[in-house]
mmCIF file of C-alpha atoms in Angstrom:
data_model
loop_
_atom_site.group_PDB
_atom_site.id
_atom_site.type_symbol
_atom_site.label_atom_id
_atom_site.label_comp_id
_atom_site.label_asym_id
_atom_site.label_seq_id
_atom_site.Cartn_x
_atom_site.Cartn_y
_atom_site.Cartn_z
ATOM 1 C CA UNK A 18 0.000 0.000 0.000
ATOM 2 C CA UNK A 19 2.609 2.710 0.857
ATOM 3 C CA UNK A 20 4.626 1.086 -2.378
ATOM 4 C CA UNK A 21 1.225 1.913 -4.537
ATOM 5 C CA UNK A 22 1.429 6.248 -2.149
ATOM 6 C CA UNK A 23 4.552 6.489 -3.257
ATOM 7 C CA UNK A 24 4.285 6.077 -7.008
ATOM 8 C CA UNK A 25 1.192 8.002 -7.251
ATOM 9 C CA UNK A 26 2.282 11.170 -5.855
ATOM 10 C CA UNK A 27 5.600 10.667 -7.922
ATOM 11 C CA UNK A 28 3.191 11.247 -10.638
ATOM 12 C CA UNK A 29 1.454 14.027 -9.742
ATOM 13 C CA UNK A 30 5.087 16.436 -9.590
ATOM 14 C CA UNK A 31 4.272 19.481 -11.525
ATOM 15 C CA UNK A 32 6.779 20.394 -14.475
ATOM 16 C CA UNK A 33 7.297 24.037 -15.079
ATOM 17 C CA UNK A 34 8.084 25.312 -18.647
ATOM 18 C CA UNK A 35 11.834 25.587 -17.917
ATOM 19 C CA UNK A 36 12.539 22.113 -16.590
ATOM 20 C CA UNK A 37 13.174 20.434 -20.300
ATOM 21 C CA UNK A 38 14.528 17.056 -20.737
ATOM 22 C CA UNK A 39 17.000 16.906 -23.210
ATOM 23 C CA UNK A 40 18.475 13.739 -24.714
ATOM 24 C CA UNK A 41 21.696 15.628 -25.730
ATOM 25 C CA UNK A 42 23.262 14.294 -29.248
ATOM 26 C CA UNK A 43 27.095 14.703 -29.775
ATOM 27 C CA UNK A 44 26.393 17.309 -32.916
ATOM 28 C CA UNK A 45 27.509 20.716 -32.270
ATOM 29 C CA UNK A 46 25.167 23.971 -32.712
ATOM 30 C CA UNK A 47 27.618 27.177 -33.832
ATOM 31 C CA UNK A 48 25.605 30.406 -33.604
ATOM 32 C CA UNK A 49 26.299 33.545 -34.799
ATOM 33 C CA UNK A 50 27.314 36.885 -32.903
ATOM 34 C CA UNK A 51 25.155 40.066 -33.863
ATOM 35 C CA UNK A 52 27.972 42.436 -33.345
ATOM 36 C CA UNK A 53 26.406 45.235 -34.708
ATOM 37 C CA UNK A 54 23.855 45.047 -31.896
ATOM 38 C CA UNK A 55 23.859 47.998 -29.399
ATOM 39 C CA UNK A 56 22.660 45.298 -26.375
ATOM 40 C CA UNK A 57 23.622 41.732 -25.159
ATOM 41 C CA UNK A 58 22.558 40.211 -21.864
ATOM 42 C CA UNK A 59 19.660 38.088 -20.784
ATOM 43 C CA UNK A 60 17.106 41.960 -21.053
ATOM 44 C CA UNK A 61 17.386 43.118 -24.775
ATOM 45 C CA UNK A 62 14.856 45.503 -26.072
ATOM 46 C CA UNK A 63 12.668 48.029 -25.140
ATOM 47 C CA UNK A 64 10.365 45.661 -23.659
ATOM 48 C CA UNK A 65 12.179 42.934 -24.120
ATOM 49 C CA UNK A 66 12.952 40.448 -26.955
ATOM 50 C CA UNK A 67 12.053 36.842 -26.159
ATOM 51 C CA UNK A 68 14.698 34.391 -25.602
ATOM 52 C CA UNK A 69 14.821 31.740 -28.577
ATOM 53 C CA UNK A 70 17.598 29.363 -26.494
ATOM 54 C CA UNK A 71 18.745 29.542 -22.646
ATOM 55 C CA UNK A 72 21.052 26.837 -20.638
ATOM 56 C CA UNK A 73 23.696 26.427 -18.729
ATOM 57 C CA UNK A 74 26.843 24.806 -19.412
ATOM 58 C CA UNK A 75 30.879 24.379 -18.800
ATOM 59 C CA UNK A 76 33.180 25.910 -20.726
ATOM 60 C CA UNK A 77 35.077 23.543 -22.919
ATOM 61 C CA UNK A 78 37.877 25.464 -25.308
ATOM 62 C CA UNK A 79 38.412 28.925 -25.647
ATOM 63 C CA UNK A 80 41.031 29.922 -28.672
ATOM 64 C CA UNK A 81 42.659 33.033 -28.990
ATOM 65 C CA UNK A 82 41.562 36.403 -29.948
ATOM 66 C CA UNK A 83 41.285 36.617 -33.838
ATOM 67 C CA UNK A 84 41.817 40.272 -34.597
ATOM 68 C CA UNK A 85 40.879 39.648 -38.430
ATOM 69 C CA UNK A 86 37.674 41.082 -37.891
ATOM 70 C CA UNK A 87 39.022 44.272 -36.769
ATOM 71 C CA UNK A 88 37.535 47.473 -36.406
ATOM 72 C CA UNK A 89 34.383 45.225 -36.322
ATOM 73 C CA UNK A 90 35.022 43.179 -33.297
ATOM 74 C CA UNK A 91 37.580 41.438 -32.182
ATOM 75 C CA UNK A 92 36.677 37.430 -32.297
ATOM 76 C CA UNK A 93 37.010 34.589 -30.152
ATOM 77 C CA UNK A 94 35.409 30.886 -30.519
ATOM 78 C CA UNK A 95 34.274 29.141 -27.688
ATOM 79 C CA UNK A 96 33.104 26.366 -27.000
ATOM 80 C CA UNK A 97 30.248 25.293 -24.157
ATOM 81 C CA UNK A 98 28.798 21.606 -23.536
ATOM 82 C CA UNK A 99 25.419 22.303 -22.561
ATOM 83 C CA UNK A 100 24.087 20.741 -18.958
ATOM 84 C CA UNK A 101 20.873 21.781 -18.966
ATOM 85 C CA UNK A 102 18.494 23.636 -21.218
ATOM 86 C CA UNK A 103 15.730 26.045 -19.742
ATOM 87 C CA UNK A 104 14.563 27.512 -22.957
ATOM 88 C CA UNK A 105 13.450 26.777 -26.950
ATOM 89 C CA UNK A 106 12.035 29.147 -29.041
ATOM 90 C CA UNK A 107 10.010 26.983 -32.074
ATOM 91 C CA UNK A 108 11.612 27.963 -34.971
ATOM 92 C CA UNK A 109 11.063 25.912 -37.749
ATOM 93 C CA UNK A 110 14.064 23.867 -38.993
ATOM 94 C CA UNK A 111 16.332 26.498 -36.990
ATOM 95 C CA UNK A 112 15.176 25.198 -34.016
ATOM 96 C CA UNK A 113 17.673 24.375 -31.522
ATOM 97 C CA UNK A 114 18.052 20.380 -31.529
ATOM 98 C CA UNK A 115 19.123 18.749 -29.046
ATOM 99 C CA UNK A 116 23.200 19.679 -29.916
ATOM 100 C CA UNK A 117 25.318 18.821 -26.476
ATOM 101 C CA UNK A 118 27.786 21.551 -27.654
ATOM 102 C CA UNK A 119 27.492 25.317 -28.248
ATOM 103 C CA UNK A 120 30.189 27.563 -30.558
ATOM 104 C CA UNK A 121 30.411 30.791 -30.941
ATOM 105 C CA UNK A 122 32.971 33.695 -31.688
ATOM 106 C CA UNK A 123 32.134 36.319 -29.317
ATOM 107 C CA UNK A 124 33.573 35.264 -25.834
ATOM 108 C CA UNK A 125 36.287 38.099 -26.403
ATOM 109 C CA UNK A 126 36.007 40.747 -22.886
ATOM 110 C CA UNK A 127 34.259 37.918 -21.052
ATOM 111 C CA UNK A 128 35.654 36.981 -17.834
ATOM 112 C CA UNK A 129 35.276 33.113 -18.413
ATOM 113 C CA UNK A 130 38.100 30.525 -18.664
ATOM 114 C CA UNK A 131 37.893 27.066 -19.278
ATOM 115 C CA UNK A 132 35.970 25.015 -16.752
ATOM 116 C CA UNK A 133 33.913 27.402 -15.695
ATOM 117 C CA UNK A 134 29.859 27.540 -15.756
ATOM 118 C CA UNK A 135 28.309 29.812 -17.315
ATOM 119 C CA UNK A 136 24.456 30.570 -18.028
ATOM 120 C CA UNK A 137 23.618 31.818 -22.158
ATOM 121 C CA UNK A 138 20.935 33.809 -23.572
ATOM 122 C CA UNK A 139 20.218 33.330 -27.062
ATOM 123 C CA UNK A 140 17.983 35.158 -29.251
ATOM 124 C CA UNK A 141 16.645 35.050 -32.892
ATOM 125 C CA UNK A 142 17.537 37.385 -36.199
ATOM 126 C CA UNK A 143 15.919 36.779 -38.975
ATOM 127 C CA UNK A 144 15.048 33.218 -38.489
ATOM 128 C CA UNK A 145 18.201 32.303 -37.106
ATOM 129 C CA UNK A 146 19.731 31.275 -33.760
ATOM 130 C CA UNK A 147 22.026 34.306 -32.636
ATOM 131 C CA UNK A 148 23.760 35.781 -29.838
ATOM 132 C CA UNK A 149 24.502 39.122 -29.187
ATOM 133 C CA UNK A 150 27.664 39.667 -27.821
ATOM 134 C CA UNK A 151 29.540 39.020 -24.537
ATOM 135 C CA UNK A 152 26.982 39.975 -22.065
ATOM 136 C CA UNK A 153 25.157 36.910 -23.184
ATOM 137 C CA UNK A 154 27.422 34.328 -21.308
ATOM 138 C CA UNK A 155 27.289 35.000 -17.492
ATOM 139 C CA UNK A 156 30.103 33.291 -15.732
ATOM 140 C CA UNK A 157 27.796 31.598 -12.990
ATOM 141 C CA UNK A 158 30.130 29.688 -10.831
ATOM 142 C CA UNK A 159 27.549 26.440 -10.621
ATOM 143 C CA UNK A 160 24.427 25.190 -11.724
ATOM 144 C CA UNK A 161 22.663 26.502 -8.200
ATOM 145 C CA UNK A 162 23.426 29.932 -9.062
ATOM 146 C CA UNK A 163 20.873 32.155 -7.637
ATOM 147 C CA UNK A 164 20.713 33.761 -11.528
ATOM 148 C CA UNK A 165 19.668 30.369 -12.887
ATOM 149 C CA UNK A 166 16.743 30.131 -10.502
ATOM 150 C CA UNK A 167 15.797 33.717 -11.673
ATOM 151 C CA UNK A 168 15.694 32.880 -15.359
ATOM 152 C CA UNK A 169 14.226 30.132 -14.914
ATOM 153 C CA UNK A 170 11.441 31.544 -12.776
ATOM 154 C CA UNK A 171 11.144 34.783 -15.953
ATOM 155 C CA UNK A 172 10.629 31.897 -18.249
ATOM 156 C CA UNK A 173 8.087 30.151 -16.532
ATOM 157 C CA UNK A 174 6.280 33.906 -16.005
ATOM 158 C CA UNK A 175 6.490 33.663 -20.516
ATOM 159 C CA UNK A 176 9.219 36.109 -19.835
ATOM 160 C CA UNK A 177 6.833 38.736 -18.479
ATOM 161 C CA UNK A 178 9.441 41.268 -15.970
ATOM 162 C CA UNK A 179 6.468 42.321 -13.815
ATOM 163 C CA UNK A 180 6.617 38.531 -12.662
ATOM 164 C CA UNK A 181 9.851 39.137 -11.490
ATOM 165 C CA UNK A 182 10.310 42.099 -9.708
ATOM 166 C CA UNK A 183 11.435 40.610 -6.606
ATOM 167 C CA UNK A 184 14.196 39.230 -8.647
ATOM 168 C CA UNK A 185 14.979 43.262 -9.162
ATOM 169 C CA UNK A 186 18.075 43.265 -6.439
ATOM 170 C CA UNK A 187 19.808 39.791 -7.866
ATOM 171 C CA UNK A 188 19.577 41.298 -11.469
ATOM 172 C CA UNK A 189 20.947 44.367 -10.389
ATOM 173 C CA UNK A 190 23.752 42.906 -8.305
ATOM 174 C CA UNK A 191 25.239 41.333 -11.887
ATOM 175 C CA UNK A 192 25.128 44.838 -13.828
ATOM 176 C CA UNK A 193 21.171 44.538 -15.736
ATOM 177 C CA UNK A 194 19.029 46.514 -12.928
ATOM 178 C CA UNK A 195 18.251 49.530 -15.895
ATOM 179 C CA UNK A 196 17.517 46.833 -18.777
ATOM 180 C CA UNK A 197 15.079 44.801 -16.443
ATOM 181 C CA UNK A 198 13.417 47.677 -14.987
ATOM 182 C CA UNK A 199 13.118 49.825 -18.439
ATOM 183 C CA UNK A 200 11.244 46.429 -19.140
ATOM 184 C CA UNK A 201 9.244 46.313 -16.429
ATOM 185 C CA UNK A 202 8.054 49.986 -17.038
ATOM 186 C CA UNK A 203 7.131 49.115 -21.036
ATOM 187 C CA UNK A 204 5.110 45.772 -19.589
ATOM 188 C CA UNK A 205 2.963 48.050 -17.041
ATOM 189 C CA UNK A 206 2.790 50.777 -19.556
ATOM 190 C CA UNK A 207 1.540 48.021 -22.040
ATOM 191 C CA UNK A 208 -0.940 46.469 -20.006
ATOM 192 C CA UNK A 209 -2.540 50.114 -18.191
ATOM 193 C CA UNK A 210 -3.250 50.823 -22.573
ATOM 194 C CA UNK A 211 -4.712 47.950 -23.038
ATOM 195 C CA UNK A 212 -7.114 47.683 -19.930
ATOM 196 C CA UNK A 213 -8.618 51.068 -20.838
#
């Protein structure tokens, strides 16, 4: 009888939207950096631009700055093997699938070495899977980070920052306390129009 308890409230544990299983394949996803973007981080936009791919992950290889790119930006790959995913935007055939490794060239100015965790924000241009600069890849020391239980709780709000304000002081401890309010102002603003 207790055998027969035990399995049946197993059952009933509720899943939030950020708590995705992944079976992780050993393919490699390489996204592109929008360096011509004015903001990176995990708040981009005037009232925000949803996230099309956030997880957490260890540093793997980082290679040396590439200054080819110069005055543009100056470049340098990364790579991340992914431990947990908290976020997928449906995008078609661009969709994020399932890759246990991340690459990108913008981990220039970011204060990550090999080893370390680190939490990533991707978003989407034009159909594709992008990040937007360095901001993007918070060095978070381990996956109980108090910042990875904050993104996780904006994505189970469907990334609405009025869900979040108590979150305000942690965000603003790691340097994104104007981004997060400015989109907390734009979301009340929004919603006062529209119950008129």
């Amino acid at each position: 009888m207790l055998i027969i308890l035990a399995l049946g409230t197993s059952c009933d544990t509720k899943r939030t939207k950020s708590d995705i299983e992944i079976v992780f394949t050993q393919d490699t996803l390489d996204v592109g950096y929008t360096y011509w973007w004015e903001e990176s981080g995990p708040f981009i936009g005037y009232c925000g631009k949803e996230y099309a791919l956030v997880f957490s992950g260890t540093v793997i290889n980082l290679e040396k700055e590439n200054h080819d790119a110069a005055p543009l930006y100056i470049s340098q790959k990364g790579t991340i093997a992914m431990d947990e995913v908290y976020k997928i935007k449906d995008m078609g055939n661009n969709s994020y699938a399932n890759q246990k490794f991340f690459t990108t060239d913008c981990f220039n100015n970011t204060d990550v070495t090999v080893g370390d965790k680190v939490l990533v924000f991707c978003y989407d241009y034009e159909g594709e899977l992008i990040i937007p600069g360095n901001n993007s890849i918070l060095n978070i020391k381990g996956l109980d980070h108090p910042l990875v239980g904050a993104t996780k709780r904006f994505i189970d709000a469907d990334e609405n920052p009025i869900e979040i304000k108590k979150d305000s002081t942690l965000w603003s401890a790691y340097g994104y306390r104007k981004q997060l309010n400015q989109m907390i102002r734009c979301r009340e603003n929004t919603e006062r129009i529209i119950s008129r």
